[in-house]
Amino acid sequence: MATGNELVNFEMAKYMHDKLEGEIEAAATTKRYGVRWLAGNTAAAGTRLGDAVGMAAGVQIGETVNDNDFDSAYPWNSMRRCNGDWNTTTGLFEVMCYEFDTDGVANTAFKTDGSNGNVWVEIPLFWAKHIYDSEKEEKWISNAPGDGYYIPKKLQRSIARGQNKTYIAAYRASEDGNGNLVSVSGAIPEYGSFNTFMTKYKAMGTGISGTTSEDEEIIDLLMDVEFATRDQQSVMLGETNRYWGGDRKAQISEENTNRIVVANAHAAGFSVGDLIGVGIAADYRGITDVREITQITEYDTDNTAISFSGTPVNISAQTYCIIAFPNKTGQTDTLSAPSGTVLNDGLHDCRYRWIESPYGKQFDVVMDLLVNNYQTYFCNDMHGGNYGNQLTDYYIPIEYANANGNGYIRNMGFDERYPHVKNPVQVGNSASTITGFAAYNFSETGLRPVWRGGAIQSDRRAGRSCSSYNTSMSETNTFRGSRLSYTA
């Protein structure tokens, strides 16, 4: 009986023979966009190669839209948002409507708030090449096949089911009224443990999961080649510098109130619309769970009153503190460019090619990876729902061992058999906030899930490679979230 991978390979060959030949012949020009990092160079910035040489890759910061030549280059220029969902019976993605019609006019049927379904970003077919040896790392993206080029695994799986494109959720997962995880704007991001997310996704149907290593590969390839740096935060910080701690204490006691009065200095960094909680320590929500700041006013010369939504509570001075929660999804919706942030201060979210929170806000659980005593394993049958919180025969070991310490990442592992799987293999060695991969690694022995990207309190430790395999399967934090996906 053929395995899932053999079926994909067979369908790939058939697809390449029957369909791609005509598309390749019709293509006017083959384009190859690349970036290179030398092994001995600790700089996060890479060197542009091929057709990428001389290209600008600016993002929108506030109202300033900086030049970006990739906006007119394939496949970046063909990424677009849509309403739709995966058909779990056929395995095909069904688009309800695109954000813009073919004439460029906004489609009034497109909605980000969930009233017309989930919001996804369409990723068109492209080819990639990834070289990682003792001398260098190179990543390439092309509109046509070539020597050493391959189609990323997530796109391969879509092709095997008759579609030459795939889809990534536009927003971090939130929960709808039926308990399902969704991708919509204006919602409170769901938080939890590996176990809670696994249970919710499996209950939603065959093929439904959170982010996988195949989703990560798509975003990493596109972003690395476009920005030509491993320090994505040098381009835009993301929601990574919000307060996390337990020392911003209430200065007065009040009963039946919807405010907490804190010292002026402790009110800094909080804004109307921010999501917060009140408790006795960071991530302890003994008084409130998620509340929204409705008003910030002067209380007296030394203190500020922060008012919040919801049922009134009792506040005890010097016992309860204000706690920052990841903010609602959709903070980047006001942008006109596909990538950027409304304010590059670490307090506001960012998006990459319509994909909000590519890092920061919450660590994103990678559902198909497990780490056991620093060895990475990935599940080769996610579609069948055979992923879980223990190693089984469905998990394949990667040939490299992970870094067994905490620190800034110097090198990521690479297994040429499975280029979509990544984890840190070396930390330290002069790597810092602006060198190496400019992202941090948190590790611990034992069986661990993998979380990626950093969170609201990560500051300059965040980024696409920021990794956390130091929690149990059941550990829950408000800064650990997910992104809806489908494993085709």
Short mmCIF file of C-alpha atoms in Angstrom, two decimals:
data_model
loop_
_atom_site.label_atom_id
_atom_site.label_comp_id
_atom_site.label_asym_id
_atom_site.label_seq_id
_atom_site.Cartn_x
_atom_site.Cartn_y
_atom_site.Cartn_z
CA MET A 1 0.00 0.00 0.00
CA ALA A 2 1.40 3.39 -1.00
CA THR A 3 2.32 5.81 1.78
CA GLY A 4 1.20 9.43 1.90
CA ASN A 5 4.60 10.65 0.68
CA GLU A 6 4.62 8.17 -2.23
CA LEU A 7 1.18 9.34 -3.28
CA VAL A 8 2.32 12.95 -3.19
CA ASN A 9 5.40 12.11 -5.26
CA PHE A 10 3.32 10.22 -7.83
CA GLU A 11 0.80 13.01 -8.15
CA MET A 12 3.60 15.54 -8.34
CA ALA A 13 5.17 13.74 -11.28
CA LYS A 14 1.83 13.51 -13.03
CA TYR A 15 1.10 17.16 -12.39
CA MET A 16 4.51 18.25 -13.61
CA HIS A 17 4.04 16.26 -16.82
CA ASP A 18 0.47 17.19 -17.61
CA LYS A 19 0.18 20.78 -16.47
CA LEU A 20 3.40 22.55 -15.66
CA GLU A 21 5.01 22.06 -19.07
CA GLY A 22 2.49 24.37 -20.70
CA GLU A 23 2.81 26.95 -17.97
CA ILE A 24 6.61 26.96 -18.21
CA GLU A 25 6.52 27.40 -21.98
CA ALA A 26 4.08 30.26 -21.59
CA ALA A 27 6.28 32.07 -19.10
CA ALA A 28 8.02 35.01 -20.76
CA THR A 29 11.01 35.14 -18.44
CA THR A 30 12.45 32.93 -15.73
CA LYS A 31 13.31 34.87 -12.60
CA ARG A 32 15.63 33.71 -9.79
CA TYR A 33 15.70 35.71 -6.54
CA GLY A 34 18.30 34.71 -3.96
CA VAL A 35 20.08 35.60 -0.73
CA ARG A 36 23.34 34.29 0.77
CA TRP A 37 24.89 34.19 4.24
CA LEU A 38 28.51 33.10 4.59
CA ALA A 39 29.20 30.56 7.33
CA GLY A 40 31.97 32.61 8.93
CA ASN A 41 30.00 35.85 8.93
CA THR A 42 28.00 36.55 12.08
CA ALA A 43 26.08 39.41 10.46
CA ALA A 44 22.32 38.93 10.25
CA ALA A 45 22.17 40.75 6.90
CA GLY A 46 22.62 38.60 3.82
CA THR A 47 23.80 39.34 0.28
CA ARG A 48 21.23 39.57 -2.49
CA LEU A 49 21.76 37.24 -5.42
CA GLY A 50 20.42 36.82 -8.94
CA ASP A 51 17.46 38.96 -9.90
CA ALA A 52 17.14 40.18 -6.31
CA VAL A 53 20.31 42.29 -6.60
CA GLY A 54 19.45 45.96 -6.18
CA MET A 55 15.82 45.34 -5.23
CA ALA A 56 14.27 47.42 -2.45
CA ALA A 57 12.13 45.71 0.20
CA GLY A 58 10.57 48.48 2.26
CA VAL A 59 7.48 48.07 4.43
CA GLN A 60 4.83 50.50 5.60
CA ILE A 61 5.60 52.21 8.90
CA GLY A 62 2.62 54.25 10.05
CA GLU A 63 1.46 56.31 7.09
CA THR A 64 4.79 56.03 5.28
CA VAL A 65 4.81 53.40 2.54
CA ASN A 66 8.41 52.65 1.62
CA ASP A 67 9.49 51.40 -1.81
CA ASN A 68 9.26 47.65 -2.34
CA ASP A 69 10.26 46.16 -5.69
CA PHE A 70 8.97 42.74 -4.63
CA ASP A 71 5.43 44.11 -4.85
CA SER A 72 5.73 43.62 -8.61
CA ALA A 73 7.70 40.34 -8.53
CA TYR A 74 6.19 36.86 -8.61
CA PRO A 75 5.21 35.12 -6.33
CA TRP A 76 5.02 38.01 -3.85
CA ASN A 77 2.80 40.09 -6.14
CA SER A 78 0.27 37.25 -6.41
CA MET A 79 -0.28 36.74 -2.69
CA ARG A 80 -3.75 37.98 -1.76
CA ARG A 81 -6.35 37.75 0.98
CA CYS A 82 -9.61 35.91 0.58
CA ASN A 83 -12.58 34.55 2.47
CA GLY A 84 -12.92 30.80 2.27
CA ASP A 85 -12.14 27.49 3.88
CA TRP A 86 -10.85 24.02 3.32
CA ASN A 87 -13.33 21.33 2.36
CA THR A 88 -12.34 18.53 4.73
CA THR A 89 -14.03 15.96 2.45
CA THR A 90 -12.25 16.83 -0.82
CA GLY A 91 -9.13 18.40 0.70
CA LEU A 92 -9.57 21.40 -1.62
CA PHE A 93 -9.65 25.03 -0.60
CA GLU A 94 -12.89 26.77 -1.59
CA VAL A 95 -12.58 30.52 -2.13
CA MET A 96 -15.75 32.46 -1.39
CA CYS A 97 -14.35 35.81 -2.53
CA TYR A 98 -11.08 37.69 -2.87
CA GLU A 99 -10.35 41.03 -1.25
CA PHE A 100 -10.01 42.66 -4.65
CA ASP A 101 -11.60 41.80 -7.98
CA THR A 102 -9.43 41.19 -11.05
CA ASP A 103 -9.80 44.86 -12.01
CA GLY A 104 -8.27 45.90 -8.69
CA VAL A 105 -11.53 47.20 -7.23
CA ALA A 106 -12.23 46.25 -3.62
CA ASN A 107 -14.77 43.47 -3.30
CA THR A 108 -17.52 44.53 -0.91
CA ALA A 109 -18.31 40.89 -0.14
CA PHE A 110 -14.87 40.39 1.42
CA LYS A 111 -14.96 40.64 5.20
CA THR A 112 -12.27 40.37 7.86
CA ASP A 113 -14.59 40.10 10.87
CA GLY A 114 -15.76 36.54 10.24
CA SER A 115 -19.15 37.48 8.81
CA ASN A 116 -18.13 35.90 5.49
CA GLY A 117 -15.94 33.13 6.85
CA ASN A 118 -12.27 32.83 7.71
CA VAL A 119 -9.60 35.11 6.28
CA TRP A 120 -6.69 33.45 4.47
CA VAL A 121 -3.70 34.51 2.39
CA GLU A 122 -3.39 32.74 -0.94
CA ILE A 123 0.14 31.55 -1.78
CA PRO A 124 0.72 30.82 -5.49
CA LEU A 125 2.90 28.04 -6.83
CA PHE A 126 6.64 28.79 -6.74
CA TRP A 127 9.93 26.92 -6.76
CA ALA A 128 12.65 27.16 -4.13
CA LYS A 129 16.25 26.13 -3.66
CA HIS A 130 17.91 25.88 -0.26
CA ILE A 131 21.65 25.32 0.05
CA TYR A 132 23.10 24.89 3.52
CA ASP A 133 26.68 23.67 3.80
CA SER A 134 29.90 24.41 5.69
CA GLU A 135 30.58 27.51 3.59
CA LYS A 136 27.23 29.22 3.19
CA GLU A 137 23.47 29.22 3.32
CA GLU A 138 21.54 30.28 0.25
CA LYS A 139 17.83 30.58 -0.34
CA TRP A 140 16.32 31.05 -3.77
CA ILE A 141 12.81 31.58 -5.08
CA SER A 142 11.77 31.27 -8.72
CA ASN A 143 8.74 31.30 -10.97
CA ALA A 144 9.98 28.20 -12.80
CA PRO A 145 11.72 24.89 -12.07
CA GLY A 146 15.46 24.48 -12.46
CA ASP A 147 18.50 22.56 -11.28
CA GLY A 148 18.21 22.02 -7.54
CA TYR A 149 14.82 23.72 -7.30
CA TYR A 150 11.87 22.07 -5.60
CA ILE A 151 8.28 22.91 -4.80
CA PRO A 152 7.78 23.53 -1.05
CA LYS A 153 6.06 20.63 0.67
CA LYS A 154 2.83 22.46 1.53
CA LEU A 155 2.38 23.38 -2.12
CA GLN A 156 3.21 19.83 -3.16
CA ARG A 157 0.35 18.56 -1.04
CA SER A 158 -2.08 21.03 -2.59
CA ILE A 159 -0.92 20.06 -6.06
CA ALA A 160 -1.54 16.40 -5.29
CA ARG A 161 -5.17 17.34 -4.68
CA GLY A 162 -5.55 19.41 -7.83
CA GLN A 163 -4.71 22.97 -6.74
CA ASN A 164 -1.53 24.85 -7.66
CA LYS A 165 -1.73 27.21 -4.71
CA THR A 166 -2.09 26.98 -0.96
CA TYR A 167 -3.38 29.10 1.91
CA ILE A 168 -2.11 30.42 5.25
CA ALA A 169 -4.40 31.95 7.88
CA ALA A 170 -4.20 35.75 7.93
CA TYR A 171 -4.62 36.09 11.71
CA ARG A 172 -3.72 34.32 14.93
CA ALA A 173 -6.40 31.85 15.98
CA SER A 174 -9.34 33.02 18.06
CA GLU A 175 -12.40 31.07 19.16
CA ASP A 176 -15.88 31.52 17.70
CA GLY A 177 -19.18 31.00 19.49
CA ASN A 178 -19.15 27.28 18.68
CA GLY A 179 -15.75 26.61 20.18
CA ASN A 180 -13.99 26.40 16.80
CA LEU A 181 -10.69 28.14 16.13
CA VAL A 182 -10.93 30.73 13.38
CA SER A 183 -8.88 33.35 11.50
CA VAL A 184 -10.68 36.68 11.81
CA SER A 185 -9.98 40.30 12.68
CA GLY A 186 -10.99 42.10 15.84
CA ALA A 187 -10.90 38.99 18.05
CA ILE A 188 -9.09 38.05 21.24
CA PRO A 189 -6.30 35.58 20.38
CA GLU A 190 -6.88 32.17 21.91
CA TYR A 191 -4.18 30.98 24.27
CA GLY A 192 -3.42 27.57 25.70
CA SER A 193 -1.13 24.56 25.73
CA PHE A 194 -0.11 22.10 23.05
CA ASN A 195 -2.71 19.71 24.44
CA THR A 196 -5.58 22.19 24.39
CA PHE A 197 -4.88 23.31 20.82
CA MET A 198 -4.43 19.71 19.65
CA THR A 199 -7.79 18.73 21.14
CA LYS A 200 -9.63 21.68 19.59
CA TYR A 201 -8.16 21.19 16.13
CA LYS A 202 -8.83 17.47 16.00
CA ALA A 203 -12.43 18.08 17.00
CA MET A 204 -12.81 20.40 13.98
CA GLY A 205 -12.27 17.67 11.39
CA THR A 206 -9.77 15.68 9.36
CA GLY A 207 -6.79 17.71 8.22
CA ILE A 208 -7.39 20.67 10.54
CA SER A 209 -4.43 21.65 12.69
CA GLY A 210 -2.36 24.58 13.81
CA THR A 211 0.82 25.82 12.14
CA THR A 212 3.07 23.08 10.78
CA SER A 213 6.70 23.08 9.71
CA GLU A 214 5.40 23.22 6.12
CA ASP A 215 3.59 26.51 6.82
CA GLU A 216 6.78 27.82 8.41
CA GLU A 217 8.84 26.92 5.35
CA ILE A 218 6.59 28.95 3.04
CA ILE A 219 6.80 32.12 5.15
CA ASP A 220 10.52 31.73 5.90
CA LEU A 221 11.48 31.33 2.24
CA LEU A 222 9.43 34.31 1.09
CA MET A 223 10.49 36.61 3.92
CA ASP A 224 14.17 35.67 3.97
CA VAL A 225 14.63 36.26 0.25
CA GLU A 226 12.61 39.48 0.27
CA PHE A 227 14.15 41.10 3.35
CA ALA A 228 17.61 39.53 2.92
CA THR A 229 18.17 39.43 6.67
CA ARG A 230 17.77 36.95 9.51
CA ASP A 231 16.93 39.84 11.79
CA GLN A 232 13.34 40.45 10.73
CA GLN A 233 12.88 42.82 13.65
CA SER A 234 15.33 45.22 12.01
CA VAL A 235 12.57 45.69 9.44
CA MET A 236 9.61 45.78 11.84
CA LEU A 237 9.58 44.98 15.56
CA GLY A 238 6.12 43.48 15.95
CA GLU A 239 4.18 43.22 19.22
CA THR A 240 7.17 42.18 21.29
CA ASN A 241 7.84 44.87 23.90
CA ARG A 242 4.70 45.05 25.98
CA TYR A 243 4.98 44.87 29.74
CA TRP A 244 5.27 41.44 31.35
CA GLY A 245 5.70 41.20 35.10
CA GLY A 246 4.04 41.59 38.46
CA ASP A 247 5.39 44.83 39.89
CA ARG A 248 2.91 47.35 38.41
CA LYS A 249 0.80 47.27 41.57
CA ALA A 250 -2.44 48.99 42.41
CA GLN A 251 -1.80 52.10 44.52
CA ILE A 252 -5.26 52.27 46.10
CA SER A 253 -7.88 49.72 47.15
CA GLU A 254 -11.35 49.97 45.61
CA GLU A 255 -14.45 47.77 45.64
CA ASN A 256 -16.82 47.10 42.75
CA THR A 257 -14.65 49.00 40.32
CA ASN A 258 -13.62 48.86 36.67
CA ARG A 259 -10.27 50.52 37.08
CA ILE A 260 -6.87 50.01 38.58
CA VAL A 261 -4.81 52.98 39.77
CA VAL A 262 -1.07 52.63 39.22
CA ALA A 263 1.97 54.91 39.38
CA ASN A 264 2.39 57.19 36.39
CA ALA A 265 5.57 55.42 35.30
CA HIS A 266 3.77 52.06 35.46
CA ALA A 267 0.99 53.29 33.19
CA ALA A 268 3.48 53.94 30.42
CA GLY A 269 3.15 51.58 27.50
CA PHE A 270 -0.56 50.96 28.03
CA SER A 271 -3.07 52.47 25.59
CA VAL A 272 -6.82 52.57 25.15
CA GLY A 273 -7.85 49.41 23.34
CA ASP A 274 -5.06 47.28 24.81
CA LEU A 275 -6.00 43.95 26.34
CA ILE A 276 -5.02 43.46 29.98
CA GLY A 277 -5.72 41.36 33.03
CA VAL A 278 -5.54 41.98 36.77
CA GLY A 279 -3.92 39.50 39.14
CA ILE A 280 -1.18 39.01 41.68
CA ALA A 281 1.58 38.15 39.20
CA ALA A 282 2.34 37.88 35.51
CA ASP A 283 0.05 35.37 33.78
CA TYR A 284 -1.98 34.87 36.96
CA ARG A 285 -5.54 36.02 36.31
CA GLY A 286 -7.08 35.61 39.76
CA ILE A 287 -9.07 38.84 39.55
CA THR A 288 -9.89 39.22 35.84
CA ASP A 289 -9.19 37.39 32.65
CA VAL A 290 -8.93 39.36 29.41
CA ARG A 291 -10.29 42.92 29.63
CA GLU A 292 -10.01 45.87 27.26
CA ILE A 293 -8.70 49.27 28.38
CA THR A 294 -11.51 51.79 27.87
CA GLN A 295 -9.96 54.93 29.33
CA ILE A 296 -6.69 56.22 30.80
CA THR A 297 -6.95 59.31 32.98
CA GLU A 298 -4.96 61.21 35.58
CA TYR A 299 -5.85 60.13 39.12
CA ASP A 300 -3.55 62.51 40.98
CA THR A 301 -0.09 64.00 40.57
CA ASP A 302 1.67 60.67 40.96
CA ASN A 303 -0.85 58.12 39.70
CA THR A 304 -2.90 57.16 36.65
CA ALA A 305 -6.29 55.41 36.55
CA ILE A 306 -6.62 52.68 33.91
CA SER A 307 -10.27 51.75 33.29
CA PHE A 308 -11.28 48.44 31.74
CA SER A 309 -14.33 46.64 30.38
CA GLY A 310 -16.34 43.82 31.97
CA THR A 311 -17.79 42.99 35.35
CA PRO A 312 -16.58 45.21 38.22
CA VAL A 313 -14.05 43.69 40.63
CA ASN A 314 -12.43 44.43 43.98
CA ILE A 315 -8.89 45.81 43.86
CA SER A 316 -6.42 45.53 46.76
CA ALA A 317 -3.56 48.02 46.94
CA GLN A 318 -0.01 46.65 46.66
CA THR A 319 -1.42 43.15 46.05
CA TYR A 320 -2.98 43.23 42.59
CA CYS A 321 -1.16 44.34 39.47
CA ILE A 322 -1.97 45.15 35.87
CA ILE A 323 -0.92 42.52 33.33
CA ALA A 324 -0.53 42.91 29.56
CA PHE A 325 -2.28 40.40 27.28
CA PRO A 326 -1.70 39.94 23.54
CA ASN A 327 -3.89 42.48 21.77
CA LYS A 328 -6.79 41.75 19.45
CA THR A 329 -6.19 40.58 15.92
CA GLY A 330 -6.55 43.05 13.07
CA GLN A 331 -4.32 45.83 14.38
CA THR A 332 -2.65 45.99 10.94
CA ASP A 333 -5.91 46.22 8.97
CA THR A 334 -5.51 49.97 8.50
CA LEU A 335 -2.31 49.50 6.49
CA SER A 336 -2.47 49.90 2.72
CA ALA A 337 0.75 47.98 2.00
CA PRO A 338 0.92 44.17 2.35
CA SER A 339 3.69 44.38 4.97
CA GLY A 340 4.33 46.76 7.83
CA THR A 341 3.14 48.09 11.18
CA VAL A 342 1.04 51.04 12.33
CA LEU A 343 3.80 52.06 14.75
CA ASN A 344 7.25 50.47 14.95
CA ASP A 345 7.59 50.70 18.73
CA GLY A 346 7.34 47.07 19.82
CA LEU A 347 3.87 47.72 21.23
CA HIS A 348 2.03 47.20 17.94
CA ASP A 349 1.58 44.16 15.75
CA CYS A 350 3.09 43.80 12.28
CA ARG A 351 2.19 41.81 9.19
CA TYR A 352 4.08 40.19 6.36
CA ARG A 353 2.37 39.98 2.99
CA TRP A 354 -1.06 40.18 4.67
CA ILE A 355 -0.08 37.53 7.28
CA GLU A 356 -0.44 39.26 10.63
CA SER A 357 1.89 38.38 13.53
CA PRO A 358 4.55 36.46 11.58
CA TYR A 359 6.41 36.68 14.90
CA GLY A 360 5.67 38.30 18.24
CA LYS A 361 2.27 38.66 19.96
CA GLN A 362 2.23 34.96 20.97
CA PHE A 363 4.53 32.01 20.51
CA ASP A 364 2.97 29.92 17.74
CA VAL A 365 2.76 26.18 18.43
CA VAL A 366 4.22 24.05 15.60
CA MET A 367 1.84 21.11 15.67
CA ASP A 368 3.84 18.54 13.68
CA LEU A 369 7.09 18.83 15.68
CA LEU A 370 8.17 17.30 18.97
CA VAL A 371 11.56 17.51 20.67
CA ASN A 372 12.75 14.72 22.95
CA ASN A 373 16.02 15.31 24.80
CA TYR A 374 17.09 17.82 22.12
CA GLN A 375 16.23 15.54 19.19
CA THR A 376 13.63 16.89 16.73
CA TYR A 377 10.91 14.62 15.34
CA PHE A 378 8.19 15.50 12.85
CA CYS A 379 4.89 13.78 12.16
CA ASN A 380 4.65 12.49 8.59
CA ASP A 381 0.87 11.96 8.67
CA MET A 382 -0.64 15.17 9.96
CA HIS A 383 -3.60 14.87 7.58
CA GLY A 384 -4.60 11.60 9.17
CA GLY A 385 -4.58 13.25 12.58
CA ASN A 386 -1.71 11.09 13.80
CA TYR A 387 0.06 13.91 15.60
CA GLY A 388 -0.05 14.04 19.36
CA ASN A 389 1.72 14.55 22.65
CA GLN A 390 3.86 11.44 22.52
CA LEU A 391 6.26 9.91 20.02
CA THR A 392 4.83 7.16 17.82
CA ASP A 393 5.81 5.41 14.60
CA TYR A 394 4.41 8.38 12.71
CA TYR A 395 7.26 10.58 13.96
CA ILE A 396 10.51 10.74 11.97
CA PRO A 397 13.78 11.85 13.62
CA ILE A 398 15.71 14.69 11.99
CA GLU A 399 19.40 13.99 11.45
CA TYR A 400 20.70 16.87 13.58
CA ALA A 401 20.61 17.41 17.34
CA ASN A 402 19.13 20.62 18.72
CA ALA A 403 21.02 23.15 20.81
CA ASN A 404 20.87 22.13 24.45
CA GLY A 405 21.18 25.56 25.98
CA ASN A 406 19.53 28.96 26.12
CA GLY A 407 20.91 31.86 24.14
CA TYR A 408 20.82 33.76 20.88
CA ILE A 409 20.81 31.42 17.89
CA ARG A 410 24.00 31.11 15.90
CA ASN A 411 22.97 28.30 13.55
CA MET A 412 19.78 26.52 12.56
CA GLY A 413 19.79 22.86 11.63
CA PHE A 414 19.13 21.68 8.09
CA ASP A 415 18.20 18.19 6.89
CA GLU A 416 18.18 18.14 3.10
CA ARG A 417 15.64 15.32 3.14
CA TYR A 418 13.19 17.54 5.00
CA PRO A 419 14.08 21.18 4.25
CA HIS A 420 10.80 22.34 5.78
CA VAL A 421 11.87 21.28 9.30
CA LYS A 422 14.02 23.70 11.30
CA ASN A 423 15.29 24.01 14.86
CA PRO A 424 18.36 25.68 16.43
CA VAL A 425 21.54 23.62 16.60
CA GLN A 426 23.94 26.21 18.05
CA VAL A 427 23.56 29.17 20.38
CA GLY A 428 26.03 31.76 21.63
CA ASN A 429 29.36 32.18 19.81
CA SER A 430 28.89 35.96 19.59
CA ALA A 431 25.30 35.69 18.40
CA SER A 432 23.23 38.50 19.86
CA THR A 433 20.19 40.64 19.29
CA ILE A 434 21.51 41.86 15.95
CA THR A 435 23.79 39.03 14.76
CA GLY A 436 23.39 35.42 13.74
CA PHE A 437 19.69 34.64 13.52
CA ALA A 438 18.97 37.57 15.89
CA ALA A 439 16.51 35.39 17.79
CA TYR A 440 16.57 33.45 21.04
CA ASN A 441 16.42 29.76 21.90
CA PHE A 442 14.75 28.40 25.06
CA SER A 443 15.45 24.70 25.66
CA GLU A 444 15.08 21.99 28.26
CA THR A 445 15.52 18.24 28.36
CA GLY A 446 12.57 15.83 28.11
CA LEU A 447 9.67 15.53 25.66
CA ARG A 448 8.61 19.02 24.55
CA PRO A 449 6.38 20.74 22.03
CA VAL A 450 7.90 23.39 19.76
CA TRP A 451 6.78 27.03 19.92
CA ARG A 452 8.07 29.65 17.52
CA GLY A 453 8.38 33.37 16.96
CA GLY A 454 8.49 35.03 20.37
CA ALA A 455 5.72 36.86 22.18
CA ILE A 456 4.62 40.16 23.71
CA GLN A 457 7.51 40.24 26.20
CA SER A 458 10.28 38.84 23.97
CA ASP A 459 11.59 42.25 22.84
CA ARG A 460 14.64 41.71 20.56
CA ARG A 461 14.71 37.99 21.26
CA ALA A 462 11.76 37.49 18.90
CA GLY A 463 11.86 36.66 15.19
CA ARG A 464 11.01 33.87 12.78
CA SER A 465 13.65 31.55 14.28
CA CYS A 466 12.95 32.28 17.97
CA SER A 467 12.30 28.84 19.45
CA SER A 468 10.91 27.48 22.68
CA TYR A 469 11.04 23.78 23.51
CA ASN A 470 11.14 24.17 27.26
CA THR A 471 7.51 23.64 28.33
CA SER A 472 5.38 20.60 29.01
CA MET A 473 2.54 19.51 26.73
CA SER A 474 0.00 20.90 29.20
CA GLU A 475 1.63 24.20 30.18
CA THR A 476 -0.59 27.17 29.38
CA ASN A 477 0.43 30.81 29.05
CA THR A 478 -1.43 33.79 27.64
CA PHE A 479 1.53 34.38 25.35
CA ARG A 480 1.27 30.92 23.75
CA GLY A 481 -1.17 30.82 20.84
CA SER A 482 -1.77 29.26 17.46
CA ARG A 483 -2.69 29.82 13.82
CA LEU A 484 -5.34 27.81 12.00
CA SER A 485 -3.98 25.54 9.28
CA TYR A 486 -4.87 22.60 7.07
CA THR A 487 -2.57 19.72 6.29
CA ALA A 488 -3.96 18.78 2.84
#
